Structures are given as C-alpha cells and as structure tokens.
mmCIF file of C-alpha atoms and ligand atoms in Angstrom:
data_model
loop_
_atom_site.group_PDB
_atom_site.id
_atom_site.type_symbol
_atom_site.label_atom_id
_atom_site.label_comp_id
_atom_site.label_asym_id
_atom_site.label_seq_id
_atom_site.Cartn_x
_atom_site.Cartn_y
_atom_site.Cartn_z
ATOM 1 C CA MET A 1 132.365 -134.112 -151.420
ATOM 2 C CA ASN A 2 133.308 -134.893 -147.847
ATOM 3 C CA ALA A 3 131.384 -137.234 -145.580
ATOM 4 C CA TYR A 4 129.498 -134.393 -143.938
ATOM 5 C CA CYS A 5 128.166 -132.984 -147.242
ATOM 6 C CA GLU A 6 127.146 -136.426 -148.425
ATOM 7 C CA ALA A 7 125.422 -137.129 -145.153
ATOM 8 C CA ARG A 8 123.572 -133.838 -145.004
ATOM 9 C CA PRO A 9 120.419 -134.522 -147.006
ATOM 10 C CA VAL A 10 119.516 -137.601 -144.964
ATOM 11 C CA LEU A 11 120.593 -136.155 -141.649
ATOM 12 C CA PHE A 12 117.598 -133.908 -141.445
ATOM 13 C CA GLN A 13 115.003 -136.404 -142.673
ATOM 14 C CA PRO A 14 116.010 -139.944 -141.785
ATOM 15 C CA THR A 15 112.707 -141.425 -142.906
ATOM 16 C CA GLU A 16 113.979 -144.443 -144.831
ATOM 17 C CA ARG A 17 115.108 -147.633 -143.083
ATOM 18 C CA ALA A 18 118.485 -147.379 -144.791
ATOM 19 C CA ASP A 19 119.064 -143.843 -143.492
ATOM 20 C CA ILE A 20 118.155 -144.766 -139.933
ATOM 21 C CA SER A 21 120.295 -147.871 -140.098
ATOM 22 C CA ARG A 22 123.312 -145.963 -141.363
ATOM 23 C CA LEU A 23 122.930 -143.181 -138.824
ATOM 24 C CA LEU A 24 122.604 -145.675 -135.968
ATOM 25 C CA THR A 25 126.106 -146.960 -136.657
ATOM 26 C CA CYS A 26 127.783 -143.777 -137.876
ATOM 27 C CA GLU A 27 131.096 -142.749 -136.366
ATOM 28 C CA GLY A 28 133.633 -139.953 -136.478
ATOM 29 C CA GLU A 29 132.770 -136.896 -138.562
ATOM 30 C CA GLU A 30 129.405 -138.190 -139.631
ATOM 31 C CA GLN A 31 128.441 -138.884 -136.023
ATOM 32 C CA GLN A 32 129.477 -135.363 -135.023
ATOM 33 C CA ALA A 33 127.364 -133.993 -137.877
ATOM 34 C CA LEU A 34 124.431 -136.102 -136.666
ATOM 35 C CA PHE A 35 124.749 -134.742 -133.115
ATOM 36 C CA GLN A 36 125.054 -131.210 -134.444
ATOM 37 C CA ALA A 37 121.922 -131.643 -136.550
ATOM 38 C CA ALA A 38 120.100 -133.036 -133.523
ATOM 39 C CA ARG A 39 121.104 -130.029 -131.407
ATOM 40 C CA ALA A 40 120.022 -127.688 -134.201
ATOM 41 C CA ALA A 41 116.647 -129.463 -134.406
ATOM 42 C CA ARG A 42 116.234 -129.145 -130.628
ATOM 43 C CA GLN A 43 117.030 -125.458 -130.746
ATOM 44 C CA ALA A 44 114.760 -124.777 -133.728
ATOM 45 C CA ALA A 45 111.908 -126.503 -131.867
ATOM 46 C CA GLY A 46 112.483 -124.269 -128.831
ATOM 47 C CA MET A 47 113.360 -127.347 -126.749
ATOM 48 C CA ASP A 48 116.866 -126.423 -125.558
ATOM 49 C CA ALA A 49 115.899 -125.732 -121.948
ATOM 50 C CA VAL A 50 116.522 -128.907 -119.964
ATOM 51 C CA LYS A 51 113.493 -130.265 -118.133
ATOM 52 C CA LEU A 52 114.145 -131.560 -114.616
ATOM 53 C CA ARG A 53 112.017 -134.312 -113.136
ATOM 54 C CA GLY A 54 112.067 -135.533 -109.559
ATOM 55 C CA VAL A 55 111.542 -139.279 -109.310
ATOM 56 C CA ILE A 56 110.120 -141.193 -106.345
ATOM 57 C CA GLU A 57 110.479 -144.982 -106.631
ATOM 58 C CA LEU A 58 107.460 -145.896 -104.565
ATOM 59 C CA SER A 59 107.349 -149.699 -104.645
ATOM 60 C CA ASN A 60 109.628 -152.531 -105.724
ATOM 61 C CA TYR A 61 106.876 -155.162 -105.741
ATOM 62 C CA CYS A 62 106.379 -156.346 -109.307
ATOM 63 C CA GLN A 63 104.249 -158.864 -111.198
ATOM 64 C CA LYS A 64 106.403 -158.868 -114.308
ATOM 65 C CA THR A 65 109.277 -161.274 -114.830
ATOM 66 C CA CYS A 66 111.533 -159.153 -117.079
ATOM 67 C CA ASP A 67 114.855 -160.969 -117.485
ATOM 68 C CA TYR A 68 116.817 -157.716 -117.281
ATOM 69 C CA CYS A 69 115.308 -156.395 -114.075
ATOM 70 C CA ALA A 70 116.274 -157.203 -110.489
ATOM 71 C CA ILE A 71 112.862 -156.385 -109.040
ATOM 72 C CA ARG A 72 111.304 -159.391 -110.834
ATOM 73 C CA PRO A 73 109.419 -161.602 -108.324
ATOM 74 C CA GLN A 74 111.840 -164.517 -108.820
ATOM 75 C CA ASN A 75 114.580 -162.474 -107.143
ATOM 76 C CA LYS A 76 114.212 -163.693 -103.580
ATOM 77 C CA GLU A 77 117.281 -161.672 -102.509
ATOM 78 C CA MET A 78 115.274 -158.490 -102.921
ATOM 79 C CA ILE A 79 113.764 -156.958 -99.784
ATOM 80 C CA ARG A 80 110.416 -155.529 -100.847
ATOM 81 C CA TYR A 81 108.915 -152.176 -99.858
ATOM 82 C CA ARG A 82 105.874 -150.095 -100.666
ATOM 83 C CA MET A 83 105.828 -146.457 -99.539
ATOM 84 C CA ASP A 84 102.781 -144.910 -97.880
ATOM 85 C CA VAL A 85 101.125 -141.663 -98.948
ATOM 86 C CA ASP A 86 102.750 -139.600 -96.191
ATOM 87 C CA THR A 87 106.227 -140.716 -97.229
ATOM 88 C CA ILE A 88 105.485 -139.832 -100.855
ATOM 89 C CA LEU A 89 104.172 -136.419 -99.839
ATOM 90 C CA ALA A 90 107.196 -135.696 -97.677
ATOM 91 C CA ILE A 91 109.474 -136.494 -100.639
ATOM 92 C CA THR A 92 107.248 -134.448 -102.958
ATOM 93 C CA ALA A 93 107.759 -131.480 -100.655
ATOM 94 C CA GLU A 94 111.521 -131.818 -101.147
ATOM 95 C CA ILE A 95 111.093 -131.956 -104.925
ATOM 96 C CA VAL A 96 108.823 -128.922 -105.006
ATOM 97 C CA ALA A 97 111.120 -127.002 -102.646
ATOM 98 C CA GLU A 98 113.820 -127.303 -105.319
ATOM 99 C CA GLY A 99 111.497 -125.642 -107.815
ATOM 100 C CA ILE A 100 111.024 -128.857 -109.808
ATOM 101 C CA THR A 101 107.559 -128.953 -111.332
ATOM 102 C CA THR A 102 107.277 -132.590 -112.416
ATOM 103 C CA VAL A 103 106.873 -135.282 -109.775
ATOM 104 C CA PHE A 104 107.645 -138.628 -111.377
ATOM 105 C CA LEU A 105 106.181 -141.692 -109.619
ATOM 106 C CA GLN A 106 107.869 -144.927 -110.673
ATOM 107 C CA SER A 107 107.453 -148.486 -109.403
ATOM 108 C CA GLY A 108 107.294 -152.141 -110.261
ATOM 109 C CA GLN A 109 103.962 -153.296 -111.676
ATOM 110 C CA ASP A 110 102.244 -153.468 -108.318
ATOM 111 C CA PRO A 111 98.413 -153.456 -108.376
ATOM 112 C CA LYS A 112 98.335 -153.360 -104.574
ATOM 113 C CA SER A 113 99.733 -149.833 -104.624
ATOM 114 C CA ASP A 114 97.020 -148.471 -106.947
ATOM 115 C CA ALA A 115 94.672 -147.080 -104.272
ATOM 116 C CA MET A 116 97.571 -145.467 -102.445
ATOM 117 C CA VAL A 117 98.920 -144.007 -105.724
ATOM 118 C CA LEU A 118 95.527 -142.439 -106.518
ATOM 119 C CA GLU A 119 95.456 -140.765 -103.121
ATOM 120 C CA ALA A 120 99.067 -139.629 -103.545
ATOM 121 C CA ILE A 121 98.330 -138.120 -106.978
ATOM 122 C CA ARG A 122 95.326 -136.191 -105.620
ATOM 123 C CA ARG A 123 97.367 -134.726 -102.816
ATOM 124 C CA ILE A 124 100.500 -134.031 -104.875
ATOM 125 C CA ARG A 125 98.320 -132.058 -107.294
ATOM 126 C CA GLN A 126 97.420 -129.667 -104.461
ATOM 127 C CA ALA A 127 100.942 -128.296 -104.889
ATOM 128 C CA ASP A 128 100.162 -127.530 -108.542
ATOM 129 C CA VAL A 129 102.907 -129.672 -110.056
ATOM 130 C CA ASN A 130 102.666 -132.135 -112.933
ATOM 131 C CA VAL A 131 102.408 -135.811 -112.100
ATOM 132 C CA LEU A 132 104.202 -138.228 -114.421
ATOM 133 C CA LEU A 133 103.682 -141.968 -113.860
ATOM 134 C CA ASN A 134 105.717 -145.063 -114.787
ATOM 135 C CA LEU A 135 103.853 -147.909 -113.103
ATOM 136 C CA GLY A 136 103.488 -150.523 -115.836
ATOM 137 C CA GLU A 137 100.532 -152.193 -117.522
ATOM 138 C CA LYS A 138 97.115 -151.421 -116.025
ATOM 139 C CA SER A 139 93.497 -151.641 -117.143
ATOM 140 C CA ARG A 140 92.056 -148.809 -119.203
ATOM 141 C CA ALA A 141 89.835 -147.955 -116.224
ATOM 142 C CA THR A 142 92.870 -147.659 -113.935
ATOM 143 C CA TYR A 143 94.603 -145.303 -116.372
ATOM 144 C CA ALA A 144 91.389 -143.245 -116.494
ATOM 145 C CA ARG A 145 91.327 -143.073 -112.688
ATOM 146 C CA TYR A 146 94.897 -141.761 -112.653
ATOM 147 C CA VAL A 147 93.780 -138.971 -114.986
ATOM 148 C CA GLU A 148 90.765 -138.143 -112.809
ATOM 149 C CA ALA A 149 93.118 -137.936 -109.833
ATOM 150 C CA GLY A 150 95.270 -135.412 -111.735
ATOM 151 C CA ALA A 151 98.078 -137.294 -113.519
ATOM 152 C CA ASP A 152 98.917 -135.869 -116.931
ATOM 153 C CA SER A 153 101.560 -138.139 -118.389
ATOM 154 C CA TYR A 154 102.729 -141.755 -118.321
ATOM 155 C CA ILE A 155 105.870 -143.546 -119.447
ATOM 156 C CA LEU A 156 105.445 -147.076 -120.751
ATOM 157 C CA LYS A 157 108.477 -148.161 -122.731
ATOM 158 C CA PHE A 158 107.948 -150.839 -125.349
ATOM 159 C CA GLU A 159 111.545 -151.943 -124.532
ATOM 160 C CA THR A 160 111.944 -153.727 -127.907
ATOM 161 C CA SER A 161 109.788 -153.721 -131.040
ATOM 162 C CA ASP A 162 110.534 -157.401 -131.751
ATOM 163 C CA PRO A 163 107.479 -159.319 -130.487
ATOM 164 C CA VAL A 164 109.341 -162.628 -130.141
ATOM 165 C CA LEU A 165 112.258 -161.061 -128.291
ATOM 166 C CA TYR A 166 109.858 -159.094 -126.080
ATOM 167 C CA GLN A 167 107.836 -162.194 -125.183
ATOM 168 C CA ASN A 168 111.019 -164.184 -124.450
ATOM 169 C CA ILE A 169 112.627 -161.559 -122.259
ATOM 170 C CA VAL A 170 109.627 -159.936 -120.608
ATOM 171 C CA GLY A 171 107.327 -162.947 -120.448
ATOM 172 C CA THR A 172 104.137 -161.211 -121.657
ATOM 173 C CA PRO A 173 102.957 -160.173 -125.158
ATOM 174 C CA LEU A 174 104.251 -156.970 -126.757
ATOM 175 C CA ALA A 175 100.746 -156.478 -128.197
ATOM 176 C CA LYS A 176 99.400 -156.111 -124.649
ATOM 177 C CA ARG A 177 101.968 -153.435 -123.831
ATOM 178 C CA LEU A 178 101.161 -151.535 -127.015
ATOM 179 C CA GLU A 179 97.444 -151.756 -126.230
ATOM 180 C CA CYS A 180 98.204 -150.174 -122.852
ATOM 181 C CA ALA A 181 100.179 -147.403 -124.587
ATOM 182 C CA ARG A 182 97.113 -146.619 -126.724
ATOM 183 C CA TRP A 183 94.850 -146.601 -123.665
ATOM 184 C CA ILE A 184 97.186 -144.144 -121.960
ATOM 185 C CA GLN A 185 96.767 -141.800 -124.930
ATOM 186 C CA ASP A 186 93.012 -142.479 -125.216
ATOM 187 C CA VAL A 187 92.320 -141.485 -121.621
ATOM 188 C CA GLY A 188 94.132 -138.208 -122.222
ATOM 189 C CA MET A 189 97.643 -138.629 -120.839
ATOM 190 C CA LYS A 190 100.807 -137.716 -122.666
ATOM 191 C CA LEU A 191 102.751 -140.851 -123.549
ATOM 192 C CA GLY A 192 106.432 -141.516 -123.072
ATOM 193 C CA THR A 193 107.970 -144.618 -124.600
ATOM 194 C CA GLY A 194 111.271 -146.052 -125.788
ATOM 195 C CA ASN A 195 113.665 -148.945 -126.014
ATOM 196 C CA ILE A 196 116.559 -150.665 -124.268
ATOM 197 C CA ILE A 197 119.700 -151.048 -126.385
ATOM 198 C CA GLY A 198 121.803 -154.164 -125.847
ATOM 199 C CA LEU A 199 119.227 -156.893 -125.221
ATOM 200 C CA PRO A 200 120.404 -160.343 -126.319
ATOM 201 C CA GLY A 201 119.326 -161.233 -129.866
ATOM 202 C CA GLN A 202 118.678 -157.617 -130.839
ATOM 203 C CA THR A 203 120.010 -156.688 -134.298
ATOM 204 C CA LEU A 204 120.546 -153.373 -136.037
ATOM 205 C CA ASP A 205 117.270 -154.036 -137.858
ATOM 206 C CA THR A 206 115.481 -154.404 -134.513
ATOM 207 C CA LEU A 207 116.773 -150.983 -133.476
ATOM 208 C CA VAL A 208 115.543 -149.463 -136.742
ATOM 209 C CA ASP A 209 112.145 -151.054 -136.074
ATOM 210 C CA ASP A 210 112.221 -149.579 -132.554
ATOM 211 C CA ILE A 211 112.501 -146.094 -134.016
ATOM 212 C CA LEU A 212 109.748 -146.800 -136.567
ATOM 213 C CA LEU A 213 107.499 -148.152 -133.797
ATOM 214 C CA ALA A 214 108.113 -145.017 -131.743
ATOM 215 C CA GLN A 215 107.047 -143.003 -134.793
ATOM 216 C CA GLU A 216 103.847 -145.012 -135.066
ATOM 217 C CA LEU A 217 102.995 -144.350 -131.423
ATOM 218 C CA GLN A 218 103.574 -140.597 -131.765
ATOM 219 C CA PRO A 219 104.771 -140.189 -128.177
ATOM 220 C CA ASP A 220 105.343 -136.918 -126.363
ATOM 221 C CA PHE A 221 108.514 -138.276 -124.743
ATOM 222 C CA VAL A 222 110.865 -140.864 -126.172
ATOM 223 C CA SER A 223 113.973 -142.525 -124.799
ATOM 224 C CA SER A 224 116.792 -144.905 -125.610
ATOM 225 C CA SER A 225 118.616 -146.469 -122.726
ATOM 226 C CA PRO A 226 121.604 -148.814 -122.678
ATOM 227 C CA PHE A 227 121.058 -152.231 -121.130
ATOM 228 C CA ILE A 228 122.629 -152.613 -117.685
ATOM 229 C CA PRO A 229 123.205 -156.151 -116.394
ATOM 230 C CA ASN A 230 121.465 -156.617 -113.028
ATOM 231 C CA GLU A 231 122.600 -158.973 -110.282
ATOM 232 C CA ASN A 232 120.324 -161.959 -109.638
ATOM 233 C CA THR A 233 118.716 -161.891 -113.082
ATOM 234 C CA PRO A 234 119.001 -164.264 -116.058
ATOM 235 C CA LEU A 235 120.924 -161.577 -117.985
ATOM 236 C CA GLU A 236 123.394 -160.728 -115.216
ATOM 237 C CA HIS A 237 126.427 -161.995 -117.159
ATOM 238 C CA LEU A 238 125.822 -159.925 -120.295
ATOM 239 C CA GLY A 239 127.852 -156.798 -121.101
ATOM 240 C CA VAL A 240 126.382 -153.295 -120.971
ATOM 241 C CA GLY A 241 124.556 -151.836 -123.977
ATOM 242 C CA ASP A 242 126.562 -149.930 -126.570
ATOM 243 C CA LEU A 243 127.009 -146.260 -125.702
ATOM 244 C CA GLN A 244 127.518 -145.014 -129.266
ATOM 245 C CA LEU A 245 124.462 -146.852 -130.595
ATOM 246 C CA THR A 246 122.421 -145.354 -127.763
ATOM 247 C CA LEU A 247 123.680 -141.812 -128.426
ATOM 248 C CA ASN A 248 122.993 -142.192 -132.147
ATOM 249 C CA SER A 249 119.503 -143.450 -131.400
ATOM 250 C CA ILE A 250 118.872 -140.415 -129.160
ATOM 251 C CA ALA A 251 120.044 -138.074 -131.925
ATOM 252 C CA ILE A 252 117.863 -139.761 -134.576
ATOM 253 C CA CYS A 253 114.882 -139.492 -132.229
ATOM 254 C CA ARG A 254 115.559 -135.773 -131.832
ATOM 255 C CA LEU A 255 115.495 -135.353 -135.619
ATOM 256 C CA LEU A 256 112.259 -137.324 -135.900
ATOM 257 C CA PHE A 257 110.599 -135.833 -132.789
ATOM 258 C CA PRO A 258 111.959 -132.289 -132.571
ATOM 259 C CA HIS A 259 109.440 -131.233 -129.908
ATOM 260 C CA ALA A 260 109.752 -134.304 -127.694
ATOM 261 C CA LEU A 261 111.155 -134.526 -124.207
ATOM 262 C CA ILE A 262 114.083 -136.934 -124.544
ATOM 263 C CA PRO A 263 115.919 -137.975 -121.379
ATOM 264 C CA ALA A 264 119.626 -138.489 -120.936
ATOM 265 C CA VAL A 265 118.982 -141.465 -118.640
ATOM 266 C CA SER A 266 121.077 -142.305 -115.590
ATOM 267 C CA ALA A 267 122.108 -145.585 -117.246
ATOM 268 C CA LEU A 268 124.261 -143.514 -119.632
ATOM 269 C CA GLU A 269 126.220 -142.178 -116.666
ATOM 270 C CA LYS A 270 126.408 -145.673 -115.191
ATOM 271 C CA ILE A 271 128.193 -147.035 -118.270
ATOM 272 C CA LYS A 272 130.395 -143.984 -118.767
ATOM 273 C CA LYS A 273 131.314 -141.043 -116.576
ATOM 274 C CA GLY A 274 129.992 -138.015 -118.448
ATOM 275 C CA GLY A 275 127.510 -140.215 -120.322
ATOM 276 C CA GLN A 276 124.557 -137.974 -119.530
ATOM 277 C CA LEU A 277 126.440 -134.957 -120.868
ATOM 278 C CA MET A 278 127.009 -136.965 -124.046
ATOM 279 C CA GLY A 279 123.246 -137.602 -124.096
ATOM 280 C CA LEU A 280 122.482 -133.861 -123.888
ATOM 281 C CA ASN A 281 125.048 -133.220 -126.614
ATOM 282 C CA ALA A 282 123.268 -135.808 -128.786
ATOM 283 C CA GLY A 283 119.951 -133.959 -128.471
ATOM 284 C CA ALA A 284 118.410 -135.042 -125.147
ATOM 285 C CA ASN A 285 116.711 -132.422 -122.958
ATOM 286 C CA VAL A 286 115.559 -134.097 -119.735
ATOM 287 C CA LEU A 287 117.373 -135.121 -116.554
ATOM 288 C CA THR A 288 115.655 -137.048 -113.801
ATOM 289 C CA ILE A 289 116.844 -136.400 -110.277
ATOM 290 C CA ASN A 290 116.434 -139.184 -107.782
ATOM 291 C CA PHE A 291 114.632 -138.180 -104.585
ATOM 292 C CA THR A 292 113.994 -141.725 -103.310
ATOM 293 C CA PRO A 293 115.436 -141.889 -99.754
ATOM 294 C CA LYS A 294 118.543 -144.062 -99.573
ATOM 295 C CA ASP A 295 116.978 -146.912 -97.582
ATOM 296 C CA PHE A 296 114.391 -147.449 -100.290
ATOM 297 C CA ARG A 297 116.693 -146.572 -103.174
ATOM 298 C CA ASP A 298 119.108 -149.357 -102.327
ATOM 299 C CA LYS A 299 116.246 -151.807 -102.760
ATOM 300 C CA TYR A 300 115.082 -150.369 -106.084
ATOM 301 C CA ALA A 301 117.845 -151.997 -108.059
ATOM 302 C CA ILE A 302 116.565 -151.783 -111.641
ATOM 303 C CA TYR A 303 119.907 -150.506 -112.854
ATOM 304 C CA SER A 304 121.968 -152.850 -110.654
ATOM 305 C CA LYS A 305 122.879 -152.441 -107.011
ATOM 306 C CA GLU A 306 125.501 -149.867 -107.813
ATOM 307 C CA ARG A 307 123.475 -147.766 -110.144
ATOM 308 C CA PHE A 308 124.311 -144.128 -110.733
ATOM 309 C CA VAL A 309 122.056 -141.955 -108.585
ATOM 310 C CA VAL A 310 121.480 -138.549 -110.157
ATOM 311 C CA SER A 311 121.699 -135.704 -107.629
ATOM 312 C CA LEU A 312 120.590 -132.128 -108.155
ATOM 313 C CA ASP A 313 124.224 -130.942 -108.189
ATOM 314 C CA HIS A 314 125.180 -133.511 -110.830
ATOM 315 C CA ALA A 315 122.199 -132.455 -112.977
ATOM 316 C CA HIS A 316 123.053 -128.759 -112.789
ATOM 317 C CA ALA A 317 126.749 -129.403 -113.510
ATOM 318 C CA THR A 318 125.806 -131.569 -116.507
ATOM 319 C CA ILE A 319 123.427 -128.943 -117.894
ATOM 320 C CA ALA A 320 126.047 -126.204 -117.510
ATOM 321 C CA ALA A 321 128.706 -128.374 -119.179
ATOM 322 C CA ALA A 322 126.372 -128.812 -122.154
ATOM 323 C CA GLY A 323 126.048 -125.022 -122.416
ATOM 324 C CA LEU A 324 122.321 -125.290 -121.672
ATOM 325 C CA ARG A 325 119.969 -123.999 -118.970
ATOM 326 C CA PRO A 326 117.378 -125.758 -116.874
ATOM 327 C CA ARG A 327 113.829 -125.068 -117.985
ATOM 328 C CA GLN A 328 112.298 -122.188 -116.054
ATOM 329 C CA VAL A 329 111.441 -123.604 -112.676
ATOM 330 C CA ALA A 330 108.748 -122.440 -110.289
ATOM 331 C CA ASN A 331 109.721 -120.369 -107.281
ATOM 332 C CA PRO A 332 110.845 -122.795 -104.640
ATOM 333 C CA VAL A 333 108.009 -122.784 -102.123
ATOM 334 C CA GLU A 334 107.286 -124.175 -98.713
ATOM 335 C CA VAL A 335 104.653 -126.771 -99.552
ATOM 336 C CA VAL A 336 104.580 -128.998 -96.516
ATOM 337 C CA SER A 337 101.784 -126.950 -94.959
ATOM 338 C CA SER A 338 99.610 -127.246 -98.074
ATOM 339 C CA TYR A 339 99.257 -130.961 -97.438
ATOM 340 C CA ASN A 340 97.716 -130.523 -93.995
HETATM 341 N N1 LIG B 401 107.178 -151.367 -114.009
HETATM 342 C C1 LIG B 401 107.206 -150.230 -114.894
HETATM 343 C C2 LIG B 401 108.478 -149.451 -114.716
HETATM 344 C C3 LIG B 401 109.661 -150.253 -115.025
HETATM 345 S S1 LIG B 401 111.218 -149.616 -114.583
HETATM 346 C C4 LIG B 401 106.980 -150.680 -116.305
HETATM 347 O O1 LIG B 401 106.772 -151.857 -116.530
HETATM 348 O O2 LIG B 401 106.946 -149.850 -117.195
HETATM 349 C C5 LIG B 401 111.444 -148.390 -115.804
HETATM 350 C C6 LIG B 401 112.284 -148.781 -117.002
HETATM 351 O O3 LIG B 401 113.586 -149.158 -116.592
HETATM 352 C C7 LIG B 401 111.808 -149.974 -117.789
HETATM 353 O O4 LIG B 401 110.760 -149.633 -118.659
HETATM 354 C C8 LIG B 401 113.055 -150.398 -118.526
HETATM 355 O O5 LIG B 401 113.120 -149.795 -119.806
HETATM 356 C C9 LIG B 401 114.184 -149.828 -117.669
HETATM 357 N N2 LIG B 401 115.057 -150.896 -117.167
HETATM 358 C C10 LIG B 401 114.808 -151.761 -116.188
HETATM 359 N N3 LIG B 401 115.857 -152.580 -116.002
HETATM 360 C C11 LIG B 401 116.785 -152.214 -116.897
HETATM 361 C C12 LIG B 401 118.101 -152.682 -117.206
HETATM 362 N N4 LIG B 401 118.639 -153.688 -116.560
HETATM 363 N N5 LIG B 401 118.792 -152.054 -118.178
HETATM 364 C C13 LIG B 401 118.239 -151.015 -118.847
HETATM 365 N N6 LIG B 401 116.999 -150.546 -118.608
HETATM 366 C C14 LIG B 401 116.287 -151.135 -117.647
#
C-alpha cells in the first residue's frame, strides 16, 4: 500500500489526537492528499466560492499587551488614531461599490471607540451589507448592543489553547477570552476564532489542542495564521511561523469544519509570495481586502510595518489562480447617497 492509501481512512475523519498530530506535520505525497481531501470536503459542502471581506482598521488604540502585536500600549513609537463615523462610512461606500457584502470592522481593544462603532454599525446596515467585527474582549452587554445595532458576526481568536502560554504572551487569562467567545454566540452572533502558529513555547501538542478547542467552540469561521515578528515588541527577534504547519492546520480545519469560512490570511502572503494561493489550495475560502486608507494603514502595524496589504486585484488574481470564483457579489451600487 502506498502512503496515500494508508493515509486515506484518517484523512477524512481526523478525530483522534494522533491523526491530527500526524497530519499537522505531514509532507510530500501525504500532504498533497491532505490538501486534496480538504478541497473535496470544501466542494462537497458547497463552500468553493471564495468569500470576499472588506476590512476597515478603525482604531489602533489598545488595552491589551500582547507580546506579538505592535499596537500594544507599551509601544510608544506608535502614532495612535481613531477614525470617526464619517470616515468609516466613506470607506464602507468604497467596499460596497465593489460589490463586497461583508464590511469587517477591526481594531485594537479600544473601549473609547464603542459608541462610535455602534453608530457606524447602524449606518453601515442601511446599505444592507453584513457587519463583521473583530474588536476584542467586551462585556456581554456590549456584544448585545452590537447585535441590536445590526452586527451579525464577530471574530475573537483564542490565539493559543495553552492557558499558561496565553497568559504569558497576552497578559490576561485565556478563560476570560473563551468566556467572551461564548457571550458572542449567546447574544446571537456568528463566531470566528483561531490560532497563531509559531508562538514561542508552542509544541505540536499545543497545535493539536488548538484544533480540539476550535471544535469545542463550534465556530462558524476558523483560522490559522503564521506568527509574524513585529517591530518594537518583545517577540520582534523571533522567526516567522511555519508555513507548512499553517497550511496543514488549515486543511485539517476544512475536514473538521466543512461548512466554515476559513480565511487565507494576509500573513501567509507576507511570509511567502503566493502564500494565500497555497491557503486556498489547502481548503481556505475567504480573502480579506484591505480598504483602510494608507495614512491609517501604516499605523495599524499588527503584521509588522511592511505587512502585505491585500488589494482587490491581488484577491481576484489569487482566486483565479486557484481555479475558483468569488462568491456571488451584490450589484455594485452607488451607496454614498443612502447615508445622507
Ligand atoms: N483587538 C482584537 C483584534 C486583534 S488583531 C482582538 O483582541 O481580538 C486581529 C488578530 O491579528 C489577532 O487576533 C491575532 O491573531 C492577529 N495578530 C496580531 N499580531 C500578530 C502577529 N504578530 N502575528 C500573527 N498574528 C497576529
């Protein structure tokens, strides 16, 4: 029996720790078989059409002290900004004009932007697009207010399933983050979650636990992203996360969550040209296009100062190269007037 035949039974149901562990590190023919199985699972679930999101990075103020992230408050080199509602709406109009139907609001954990974000959500919803948030840990009541305003989904990555590692690197308890993830689901939003691959002290076992934790949370979206060293952070001298481990993790997630939205994150492209195409080929089905204006974008340095900024052209070229299509988009419309 060749490696592919031997691998086959577990490829489609990697439920045991040992299976997940082996698939995370597989190479060569077995890795190709894993990716092929992931693509087949995506197709069988009717999830081949690539979802496009338009992200607006609305504030780089942050309370959290994550060792991997340059927008941590200890980074005094960082010039801080917080957008106003009009700026967000002007950018939303650009997103909607491209026919993209998910407006993705991301920021540092910045309680001072909450009132503004609520107003922005209400007004973005007038254009009849979905609002996806990634704003960090909030109270249950705040999450509920986002829903009332019209948000329908929220990404809160657990980053790592190891509580000691999480506490050491992020500075707050993992249990708190997981409680927030439950609240997000309780108040009626779809949940996105995931890990970072390449944090110091992480082992293969930690990465298996990450996948098992994702299974426990039953998210609607799940991601694996390689670690990117950021300037002016305690982890700035570390190497980037491992590309192959990340791709394998994406493929395993596709097998375990066939119906999920799984992004090929920009960090993949940052560590390797063509990395996002590799992500789509491993089973991902989301690309996020950056609509943050350059002046702000340069200050939102979560993936290092020279991060890879995903443009619409790059996204379409990547989707075509993967032999896929973008998910049916709305008719591009003139929306600016609807905000008046
Ligand atoms: N403040 C929000 C959003 C954080 S930024 C929150 O707490 O959820 C969005 C994601 O970027 C983070 O969840 C983290 O997974 C990722 N990220 C930030 N810095 C990173 C780095 N240096 N390498 C890889 N991923 C990083």
